[in-house]
């Protein structure tokens, strides 16, 4: 198994000899091989090309490729699985070389939450809907898309109750979604108005009153009478006419009710 020059001396029965020589040569050089991948695996680039670049040694030619894992027998192939891939390259003298490449992935998604700033009500007719997003690893946030509405900013203002869903994309193409439900509290109070009696010569005043019931979890927060501008639930008056009360509850919503105060103060004819 050793290259070099070998000489043989042959002797025959008369004692005479002859010699001959042969030179044993070798061709056991190996090919030169490198392995590479075209890109990191991401959500926007879900596959990568793994390739071997091989150069045969002098006088030889590349005859075969064998990849592990996978068993591929071509110089390159596509994969969507991260990991280390090794290629064994054989050339025409039967000698082999190996090379390896590690395929990496970046397919983590961002973290997203969605919120609204307040409940919609008669006093707060709009709310700000917002997304709070944190990119994973070395990625950066690259886009927002809300549904319904199609807004492409991290926050927006709306006056419509409902569920809003945001899809957040980061630089590796990976996405996450989050939803928030905007609620409304715009029901109105129930109100009635009344007066205690007709105005007469013997009953020169009447008590005008409002009876109000707040809706849901709201509370009554104010009264305003017209005419007069009184701000209590009831007051006394000696003037006939129509009185209207506007009742406000804690969500800013209002209801009105009216009562007509009548009089009977005509005198007898004597």
PDB file of C-alpha atoms in Angstrom:
ATOM      1  CA  UNK A   1       0.000   0.000   0.000  1.00  0.00           C
ATOM      2  CA  UNK A   2       3.117   2.170  -0.232  1.00  0.00           C
ATOM      3  CA  UNK A   3       4.022   4.042  -3.390  1.00  0.00           C
ATOM      4  CA  UNK A   4       7.632   3.907  -4.644  1.00  0.00           C
ATOM      5  CA  UNK A   5      10.071   1.960  -6.911  1.00  0.00           C
ATOM      6  CA  UNK A   6      10.356  -1.782  -6.378  1.00  0.00           C
ATOM      7  CA  UNK A   7      13.276  -3.895  -7.914  1.00  0.00           C
ATOM      8  CA  UNK A   8      13.311  -7.658  -8.292  1.00  0.00           C
ATOM      9  CA  UNK A   9      16.456  -9.815  -8.803  1.00  0.00           C
ATOM     10  CA  UNK A  10      15.832 -13.222 -10.393  1.00  0.00           C
ATOM     11  CA  UNK A  11      18.485 -16.039 -10.120  1.00  0.00           C
ATOM     12  CA  UNK A  12      18.509 -19.151 -12.228  1.00  0.00           C
ATOM     13  CA  UNK A  13      20.165 -22.582 -11.749  1.00  0.00           C
ATOM     14  CA  UNK A  14      23.444 -21.630 -13.387  1.00  0.00           C
ATOM     15  CA  UNK A  15      23.795 -18.837 -10.891  1.00  0.00           C
ATOM     16  CA  UNK A  16      23.132 -16.069 -13.357  1.00  0.00           C
ATOM     17  CA  UNK A  17      20.783 -13.188 -12.354  1.00  0.00           C
ATOM     18  CA  UNK A  18      18.695 -10.501 -13.930  1.00  0.00           C
ATOM     19  CA  UNK A  19      16.914  -7.512 -12.385  1.00  0.00           C
ATOM     20  CA  UNK A  20      13.826  -5.474 -13.218  1.00  0.00           C
ATOM     21  CA  UNK A  21      12.109  -2.484 -11.569  1.00  0.00           C
ATOM     22  CA  UNK A  22       8.595  -1.057 -11.318  1.00  0.00           C
ATOM     23  CA  UNK A  23       7.377   2.227  -9.885  1.00  0.00           C
ATOM     24  CA  UNK A  24       4.136   2.141  -7.873  1.00  0.00           C
ATOM     25  CA  UNK A  25       2.259   5.483  -8.010  1.00  0.00           C
ATOM     26  CA  UNK A  26      -0.640   6.770  -5.870  1.00  0.00           C
ATOM     27  CA  UNK A  27      -3.764   8.856  -6.483  1.00  0.00           C
ATOM     28  CA  UNK A  28      -5.334   9.261  -3.067  1.00  0.00           C
ATOM     29  CA  UNK A  29      -5.896  12.977  -2.809  1.00  0.00           C
ATOM     30  CA  UNK A  30      -9.371  14.096  -1.660  1.00  0.00           C
ATOM     31  CA  UNK A  31     -11.780  16.652  -3.099  1.00  0.00           C
ATOM     32  CA  UNK A  32     -12.248  20.093  -1.568  1.00  0.00           C
ATOM     33  CA  UNK A  33     -15.785  20.624  -0.245  1.00  0.00           C
ATOM     34  CA  UNK A  34     -17.743  23.464   1.435  1.00  0.00           C
ATOM     35  CA  UNK A  35     -21.420  23.511   2.439  1.00  0.00           C
ATOM     36  CA  UNK A  36     -23.753  26.497   2.802  1.00  0.00           C
ATOM     37  CA  UNK A  37     -27.405  27.504   3.115  1.00  0.00           C
ATOM     38  CA  UNK A  38     -29.050  30.376   1.244  1.00  0.00           C
ATOM     39  CA  UNK A  39     -30.966  31.955   4.139  1.00  0.00           C
ATOM     40  CA  UNK A  40     -32.286  31.682   7.670  1.00  0.00           C
ATOM     41  CA  UNK A  41     -35.688  29.956   7.851  1.00  0.00           C
ATOM     42  CA  UNK A  42     -38.399  32.486   8.794  1.00  0.00           C
ATOM     43  CA  UNK A  43     -42.163  32.864   8.479  1.00  0.00           C
ATOM     44  CA  UNK A  44     -41.649  34.882   5.266  1.00  0.00           C
ATOM     45  CA  UNK A  45     -38.902  32.530   3.947  1.00  0.00           C
ATOM     46  CA  UNK A  46     -40.043  29.114   5.174  1.00  0.00           C
ATOM     47  CA  UNK A  47     -37.421  27.128   3.224  1.00  0.00           C
ATOM     48  CA  UNK A  48     -33.703  27.421   2.444  1.00  0.00           C
ATOM     49  CA  UNK A  49     -31.433  25.931  -0.241  1.00  0.00           C
ATOM     50  CA  UNK A  50     -28.627  23.785   1.210  1.00  0.00           C
ATOM     51  CA  UNK A  51     -25.694  23.478  -1.214  1.00  0.00           C
ATOM     52  CA  UNK A  52     -22.333  21.741  -1.544  1.00  0.00           C
ATOM     53  CA  UNK A  53     -19.513  23.296  -3.556  1.00  0.00           C
ATOM     54  CA  UNK A  54     -16.946  20.594  -4.494  1.00  0.00           C
ATOM     55  CA  UNK A  55     -13.682  20.735  -6.442  1.00  0.00           C
ATOM     56  CA  UNK A  56     -12.034  17.470  -7.474  1.00  0.00           C
ATOM     57  CA  UNK A  57      -8.291  17.072  -6.962  1.00  0.00           C
ATOM     58  CA  UNK A  58      -6.003  16.995  -9.991  1.00  0.00           C
ATOM     59  CA  UNK A  59      -6.944  14.417 -12.605  1.00  0.00           C
ATOM     60  CA  UNK A  60     -10.115  13.349 -10.800  1.00  0.00           C
ATOM     61  CA  UNK A  61     -13.788  14.149 -11.204  1.00  0.00           C
ATOM     62  CA  UNK A  62     -16.648  14.463  -8.698  1.00  0.00           C
ATOM     63  CA  UNK A  63     -18.808  11.338  -8.870  1.00  0.00           C
ATOM     64  CA  UNK A  64     -21.274  11.458  -5.970  1.00  0.00           C
ATOM     65  CA  UNK A  65     -22.914  13.460  -3.161  1.00  0.00           C
ATOM     66  CA  UNK A  66     -24.607  12.030  -0.076  1.00  0.00           C
ATOM     67  CA  UNK A  67     -26.309  14.223   2.528  1.00  0.00           C
ATOM     68  CA  UNK A  68     -27.114  13.330   6.107  1.00  0.00           C
ATOM     69  CA  UNK A  69     -29.749  13.508   7.460  1.00  0.00           C
ATOM     70  CA  UNK A  70     -32.069  13.089   4.498  1.00  0.00           C
ATOM     71  CA  UNK A  71     -30.046  10.927   2.113  1.00  0.00           C
ATOM     72  CA  UNK A  72     -30.184  13.421  -0.764  1.00  0.00           C
ATOM     73  CA  UNK A  73     -27.740  12.633  -3.587  1.00  0.00           C
ATOM     74  CA  UNK A  74     -27.642  15.989  -5.347  1.00  0.00           C
ATOM     75  CA  UNK A  75     -25.309  18.915  -4.833  1.00  0.00           C
ATOM     76  CA  UNK A  76     -28.150  20.998  -3.401  1.00  0.00           C
ATOM     77  CA  UNK A  77     -31.704  20.629  -2.055  1.00  0.00           C
ATOM     78  CA  UNK A  78     -34.379  22.618  -0.265  1.00  0.00           C
ATOM     79  CA  UNK A  79     -35.363  22.161   3.370  1.00  0.00           C
ATOM     80  CA  UNK A  80     -37.689  23.831   5.839  1.00  0.00           C
ATOM     81  CA  UNK A  81     -36.157  22.117   8.868  1.00  0.00           C
ATOM     82  CA  UNK A  82     -33.425  23.748  10.919  1.00  0.00           C
ATOM     83  CA  UNK A  83     -30.434  21.620  11.931  1.00  0.00           C
ATOM     84  CA  UNK A  84     -26.949  20.540  10.877  1.00  0.00           C
ATOM     85  CA  UNK A  85     -26.559  18.917   7.466  1.00  0.00           C
ATOM     86  CA  UNK A  86     -23.383  17.029   6.421  1.00  0.00           C
ATOM     87  CA  UNK A  87     -22.421  16.117   2.854  1.00  0.00           C
ATOM     88  CA  UNK A  88     -19.967  13.413   1.802  1.00  0.00           C
ATOM     89  CA  UNK A  89     -18.489  14.029  -1.656  1.00  0.00           C
ATOM     90  CA  UNK A  90     -16.806  11.201  -3.581  1.00  0.00           C
ATOM     91  CA  UNK A  91     -14.455  11.684  -6.537  1.00  0.00           C
ATOM     92  CA  UNK A  92     -13.343   9.299  -9.279  1.00  0.00           C
ATOM     93  CA  UNK A  93     -10.396   7.868  -7.293  1.00  0.00           C
ATOM     94  CA  UNK A  94     -12.823   6.786  -4.560  1.00  0.00           C
ATOM     95  CA  UNK A  95     -11.560   9.343  -2.083  1.00  0.00           C
ATOM     96  CA  UNK A  96     -14.106  11.366  -0.077  1.00  0.00           C
ATOM     97  CA  UNK A  97     -14.393  14.617   1.853  1.00  0.00           C
ATOM     98  CA  UNK A  98     -17.150  15.897   4.124  1.00  0.00           C
ATOM     99  CA  UNK A  99     -18.475  19.337   4.997  1.00  0.00           C
ATOM    100  CA  UNK A 100     -21.288  20.548   7.220  1.00  0.00           C
ATOM    101  CA  UNK A 101     -23.641  23.521   7.442  1.00  0.00           C
ATOM    102  CA  UNK A 102     -26.047  24.511  10.203  1.00  0.00           C
ATOM    103  CA  UNK A 103     -29.427  25.778   9.034  1.00  0.00           C
ATOM    104  CA  UNK A 104     -30.907  28.215  11.557  1.00  0.00           C
ATOM    105  CA  UNK A 105     -34.454  29.444  11.996  1.00  0.00           C
ATOM    106  CA  UNK A 106     -36.064  32.677  13.189  1.00  0.00           C
ATOM    107  CA  UNK A 107     -39.784  31.943  13.265  1.00  0.00           C
ATOM    108  CA  UNK A 108     -40.883  33.163  16.674  1.00  0.00           C
ATOM    109  CA  UNK A 109     -43.889  35.484  16.749  1.00  0.00           C
ATOM    110  CA  UNK A 110     -44.375  38.857  18.454  1.00  0.00           C
ATOM    111  CA  UNK A 111     -46.303  39.264  21.713  1.00  0.00           C
ATOM    112  CA  UNK A 112     -49.456  41.367  21.325  1.00  0.00           C
ATOM    113  CA  UNK A 113     -52.229  42.679  23.580  1.00  0.00           C
ATOM    114  CA  UNK A 114     -55.163  44.926  22.658  1.00  0.00           C
ATOM    115  CA  UNK A 115     -57.127  47.343  24.842  1.00  0.00           C
ATOM    116  CA  UNK A 116     -59.612  50.214  24.745  1.00  0.00           C
ATOM    117  CA  UNK A 117     -59.329  53.371  26.826  1.00  0.00           C
ATOM    118  CA  UNK A 118     -62.939  53.599  28.044  1.00  0.00           C
ATOM    119  CA  UNK A 119     -66.535  52.419  27.731  1.00  0.00           C
ATOM    120  CA  UNK A 120     -68.578  54.338  25.144  1.00  0.00           C
ATOM    121  CA  UNK A 121     -71.237  56.501  26.764  1.00  0.00           C
ATOM    122  CA  UNK A 122     -73.239  59.668  26.135  1.00  0.00           C
ATOM    123  CA  UNK A 123     -70.464  61.711  27.774  1.00  0.00           C
ATOM    124  CA  UNK A 124     -67.598  59.730  26.162  1.00  0.00           C
ATOM    125  CA  UNK A 125     -68.686  59.132  22.603  1.00  0.00           C
ATOM    126  CA  UNK A 126     -65.356  57.725  21.385  1.00  0.00           C
ATOM    127  CA  UNK A 127     -62.665  55.404  22.741  1.00  0.00           C
ATOM    128  CA  UNK A 128     -59.045  54.777  21.748  1.00  0.00           C
ATOM    129  CA  UNK A 129     -58.373  51.197  20.700  1.00  0.00           C
ATOM    130  CA  UNK A 130     -54.676  50.295  21.052  1.00  0.00           C
ATOM    131  CA  UNK A 131     -52.277  47.422  20.386  1.00  0.00           C
ATOM    132  CA  UNK A 132     -49.188  46.894  22.527  1.00  0.00           C
ATOM    133  CA  UNK A 133     -46.662  44.734  20.652  1.00  0.00           C
ATOM    134  CA  UNK A 134     -43.221  43.410  21.582  1.00  0.00           C
ATOM    135  CA  UNK A 135     -41.034  41.871  18.878  1.00  0.00           C
ATOM    136  CA  UNK A 136     -39.227  38.610  19.606  1.00  0.00           C
ATOM    137  CA  UNK A 137     -35.443  38.336  19.686  1.00  0.00           C
ATOM    138  CA  UNK A 138     -33.696  40.734  17.314  1.00  0.00           C
ATOM    139  CA  UNK A 139     -36.816  41.312  15.216  1.00  0.00           C
ATOM    140  CA  UNK A 140     -38.698  44.587  14.907  1.00  0.00           C
ATOM    141  CA  UNK A 141     -42.420  45.323  14.526  1.00  0.00           C
ATOM    142  CA  UNK A 142     -43.162  46.033  10.868  1.00  0.00           C
ATOM    143  CA  UNK A 143     -46.941  46.374  10.576  1.00  0.00           C
ATOM    144  CA  UNK A 144     -50.411  46.522  12.139  1.00  0.00           C
ATOM    145  CA  UNK A 145     -53.740  45.616  10.536  1.00  0.00           C
ATOM    146  CA  UNK A 146     -57.074  46.002  12.346  1.00  0.00           C
ATOM    147  CA  UNK A 147     -60.345  44.261  11.535  1.00  0.00           C
ATOM    148  CA  UNK A 148     -62.926  45.517  11.045  1.00  0.00           C
ATOM    149  CA  UNK A 149     -61.798  48.880   9.715  1.00  0.00           C
ATOM    150  CA  UNK A 150     -58.457  48.139   8.064  1.00  0.00           C
ATOM    151  CA  UNK A 151     -56.484  50.636  10.167  1.00  0.00           C
ATOM    152  CA  UNK A 152     -52.712  50.200   9.905  1.00  0.00           C
ATOM    153  CA  UNK A 153     -51.607  52.117  13.003  1.00  0.00           C
ATOM    154  CA  UNK A 154     -51.050  50.803  16.519  1.00  0.00           C
ATOM    155  CA  UNK A 155     -54.047  52.783  17.826  1.00  0.00           C
ATOM    156  CA  UNK A 156     -57.141  54.550  16.515  1.00  0.00           C
ATOM    157  CA  UNK A 157     -60.319  56.203  17.752  1.00  0.00           C
ATOM    158  CA  UNK A 158     -63.791  54.705  17.303  1.00  0.00           C
ATOM    159  CA  UNK A 159     -67.315  55.472  18.366  1.00  0.00           C
ATOM    160  CA  UNK A 160     -68.681  52.029  17.519  1.00  0.00           C
ATOM    161  CA  UNK A 161     -68.976  49.195  20.018  1.00  0.00           C
ATOM    162  CA  UNK A 162     -67.844  45.724  18.954  1.00  0.00           C
ATOM    163  CA  UNK A 163     -64.859  43.390  18.851  1.00  0.00           C
ATOM    164  CA  UNK A 164     -61.688  44.636  17.152  1.00  0.00           C
ATOM    165  CA  UNK A 165     -58.838  42.286  16.186  1.00  0.00           C
ATOM    166  CA  UNK A 166     -55.300  43.395  15.333  1.00  0.00           C
ATOM    167  CA  UNK A 167     -52.738  41.361  13.389  1.00  0.00           C
ATOM    168  CA  UNK A 168     -49.171  42.436  14.140  1.00  0.00           C
ATOM    169  CA  UNK A 169     -46.318  41.493  11.778  1.00  0.00           C
ATOM    170  CA  UNK A 170     -42.632  41.611  12.669  1.00  0.00           C
ATOM    171  CA  UNK A 171     -39.512  41.702  10.475  1.00  0.00           C
ATOM    172  CA  UNK A 172     -39.237  37.905  10.115  1.00  0.00           C
ATOM    173  CA  UNK A 173     -42.750  37.781   8.635  1.00  0.00           C
ATOM    174  CA  UNK A 174     -44.282  36.112  11.698  1.00  0.00           C
ATOM    175  CA  UNK A 175     -47.610  37.403  13.011  1.00  0.00           C
ATOM    176  CA  UNK A 176     -49.690  37.397  16.181  1.00  0.00           C
ATOM    177  CA  UNK A 177     -53.254  38.542  16.783  1.00  0.00           C
ATOM    178  CA  UNK A 178     -55.099  40.042  19.743  1.00  0.00           C
ATOM    179  CA  UNK A 179     -58.671  41.221  20.229  1.00  0.00           C
ATOM    180  CA  UNK A 180     -60.504  43.736  22.393  1.00  0.00           C
ATOM    181  CA  UNK A 181     -64.234  44.239  22.841  1.00  0.00           C
ATOM    182  CA  UNK A 182     -65.396  47.857  22.989  1.00  0.00           C
ATOM    183  CA  UNK A 183     -68.540  48.121  25.125  1.00  0.00           C
ATOM    184  CA  UNK A 184     -71.121  50.875  25.398  1.00  0.00           C
ATOM    185  CA  UNK A 185     -73.239  52.290  28.199  1.00  0.00           C
ATOM    186  CA  UNK A 186     -75.588  54.762  26.557  1.00  0.00           C
ATOM    187  CA  UNK A 187     -78.950  53.846  28.030  1.00  0.00           C
ATOM    188  CA  UNK A 188     -81.055  56.710  29.399  1.00  0.00           C
ATOM    189  CA  UNK A 189     -82.854  57.204  32.714  1.00  0.00           C
ATOM    190  CA  UNK A 190     -86.620  56.850  33.069  1.00  0.00           C
ATOM    191  CA  UNK A 191     -88.311  60.127  34.101  1.00  0.00           C
ATOM    192  CA  UNK A 192     -91.834  61.320  34.891  1.00  0.00           C
ATOM    193  CA  UNK A 193     -92.954  64.781  36.007  1.00  0.00           C
ATOM    194  CA  UNK A 194     -95.993  65.757  38.076  1.00  0.00           C
ATOM    195  CA  UNK A 195     -97.519  68.564  40.081  1.00  0.00           C
ATOM    196  CA  UNK A 196     -99.186  68.188  43.474  1.00  0.00           C
ATOM    197  CA  UNK A 197    -102.307  70.267  42.831  1.00  0.00           C
ATOM    198  CA  UNK A 198    -104.106  72.861  40.749  1.00  0.00           C
ATOM    199  CA  UNK A 199    -103.291  76.454  41.700  1.00  0.00           C
ATOM    200  CA  UNK A 200    -106.322  78.170  43.272  1.00  0.00           C
ATOM    201  CA  UNK A 201    -107.043  81.071  45.529  1.00  0.00           C
ATOM    202  CA  UNK A 202    -106.828  78.752  48.506  1.00  0.00           C
ATOM    203  CA  UNK A 203    -103.795  76.799  47.178  1.00  0.00           C
ATOM    204  CA  UNK A 204    -101.657  79.466  45.674  1.00  0.00           C
ATOM    205  CA  UNK A 205     -98.644  77.220  44.986  1.00  0.00           C
ATOM    206  CA  UNK A 206     -98.011  73.681  43.775  1.00  0.00           C
ATOM    207  CA  UNK A 207     -95.045  71.363  44.074  1.00  0.00           C
ATOM    208  CA  UNK A 208     -93.613  70.312  40.737  1.00  0.00           C
ATOM    209  CA  UNK A 209     -91.640  67.024  40.996  1.00  0.00           C
ATOM    210  CA  UNK A 210     -89.540  64.714  38.870  1.00  0.00           C
ATOM    211  CA  UNK A 211     -89.352  60.976  39.581  1.00  0.00           C
ATOM    212  CA  UNK A 212     -86.220  59.499  37.952  1.00  0.00           C
ATOM    213  CA  UNK A 213     -84.805  55.964  37.806  1.00  0.00           C
ATOM    214  CA  UNK A 214     -81.279  55.435  36.531  1.00  0.00           C
ATOM    215  CA  UNK A 215     -80.604  52.618  34.050  1.00  0.00           C
ATOM    216  CA  UNK A 216     -78.347  49.671  34.805  1.00  0.00           C
ATOM    217  CA  UNK A 217     -75.503  50.522  37.157  1.00  0.00           C
ATOM    218  CA  UNK A 218     -75.785  54.253  36.550  1.00  0.00           C
ATOM    219  CA  UNK A 219     -76.855  56.849  39.097  1.00  0.00           C
ATOM    220  CA  UNK A 220     -78.827  60.080  38.735  1.00  0.00           C
ATOM    221  CA  UNK A 221     -76.398  62.995  38.648  1.00  0.00           C
ATOM    222  CA  UNK A 222     -78.457  66.101  37.863  1.00  0.00           C
ATOM    223  CA  UNK A 223     -81.796  67.837  37.265  1.00  0.00           C
ATOM    224  CA  UNK A 224     -82.499  70.972  35.218  1.00  0.00           C
ATOM    225  CA  UNK A 225     -85.956  72.530  34.932  1.00  0.00           C
ATOM    226  CA  UNK A 226     -87.198  74.875  32.229  1.00  0.00           C
ATOM    227  CA  UNK A 227     -88.403  77.486  32.626  1.00  0.00           C
ATOM    228  CA  UNK A 228     -86.811  78.511  35.879  1.00  0.00           C
ATOM    229  CA  UNK A 229     -83.440  76.731  35.876  1.00  0.00           C
ATOM    230  CA  UNK A 230     -84.073  74.833  39.117  1.00  0.00           C
ATOM    231  CA  UNK A 231     -81.567  72.002  39.738  1.00  0.00           C
ATOM    232  CA  UNK A 232     -83.469  69.982  42.335  1.00  0.00           C
ATOM    233  CA  UNK A 233     -85.855  67.111  41.776  1.00  0.00           C
ATOM    234  CA  UNK A 234     -88.793  69.235  42.986  1.00  0.00           C
ATOM    235  CA  UNK A 235     -89.675  72.884  43.599  1.00  0.00           C
ATOM    236  CA  UNK A 236     -92.642  75.062  44.471  1.00  0.00           C
ATOM    237  CA  UNK A 237     -94.281  77.436  42.020  1.00  0.00           C
ATOM    238  CA  UNK A 238     -97.298  79.712  41.936  1.00  0.00           C
ATOM    239  CA  UNK A 239     -97.258  80.137  38.174  1.00  0.00           C
ATOM    240  CA  UNK A 240     -99.295  77.984  35.844  1.00  0.00           C
ATOM    241  CA  UNK A 241     -97.638  76.676  32.678  1.00  0.00           C
ATOM    242  CA  UNK A 242     -95.649  73.731  31.278  1.00  0.00           C
ATOM    243  CA  UNK A 243     -92.468  72.761  33.069  1.00  0.00           C
ATOM    244  CA  UNK A 244     -89.899  70.436  31.509  1.00  0.00           C
ATOM    245  CA  UNK A 245     -87.161  68.626  33.442  1.00  0.00           C
ATOM    246  CA  UNK A 246     -83.975  67.219  31.935  1.00  0.00           C
ATOM    247  CA  UNK A 247     -82.486  64.439  34.073  1.00  0.00           C
ATOM    248  CA  UNK A 248     -78.836  63.410  33.607  1.00  0.00           C
ATOM    249  CA  UNK A 249     -77.315  60.145  34.866  1.00  0.00           C
ATOM    250  CA  UNK A 250     -73.703  59.158  35.503  1.00  0.00           C
ATOM    251  CA  UNK A 251     -73.018  57.990  31.919  1.00  0.00           C
ATOM    252  CA  UNK A 252     -73.972  61.448  30.634  1.00  0.00           C
ATOM    253  CA  UNK A 253     -77.230  60.290  29.062  1.00  0.00           C
ATOM    254  CA  UNK A 254     -80.384  62.346  29.574  1.00  0.00           C
ATOM    255  CA  UNK A 255     -84.159  62.032  29.479  1.00  0.00           C
ATOM    256  CA  UNK A 256     -86.842  64.694  29.655  1.00  0.00           C
ATOM    257  CA  UNK A 257     -90.380  64.847  30.995  1.00  0.00           C
ATOM    258  CA  UNK A 258     -92.958  67.623  31.172  1.00  0.00           C
ATOM    259  CA  UNK A 259     -95.897  68.551  33.367  1.00  0.00           C
ATOM    260  CA  UNK A 260     -98.502  71.251  32.863  1.00  0.00           C
ATOM    261  CA  UNK A 261     -99.457  73.208  35.963  1.00  0.00           C
ATOM    262  CA  UNK A 262    -103.029  74.468  35.734  1.00  0.00           C
ATOM    263  CA  UNK A 263    -104.849  77.142  37.706  1.00  0.00           C
ATOM    264  CA  UNK A 264    -108.393  77.730  38.846  1.00  0.00           C
ATOM    265  CA  UNK A 265    -108.432  81.205  40.331  1.00  0.00           C
ATOM    266  CA  UNK A 266    -111.369  82.849  38.670  1.00  0.00           C
ATOM    267  CA  UNK A 267    -113.625  84.873  41.014  1.00  0.00           C
ATOM    268  CA  UNK A 268    -117.391  84.759  41.469  1.00  0.00           C
ATOM    269  CA  UNK A 269    -119.680  87.402  40.006  1.00  0.00           C
ATOM    270  CA  UNK A 270    -121.335  89.397  42.764  1.00  0.00           C
TER     271      UNK A 270
END
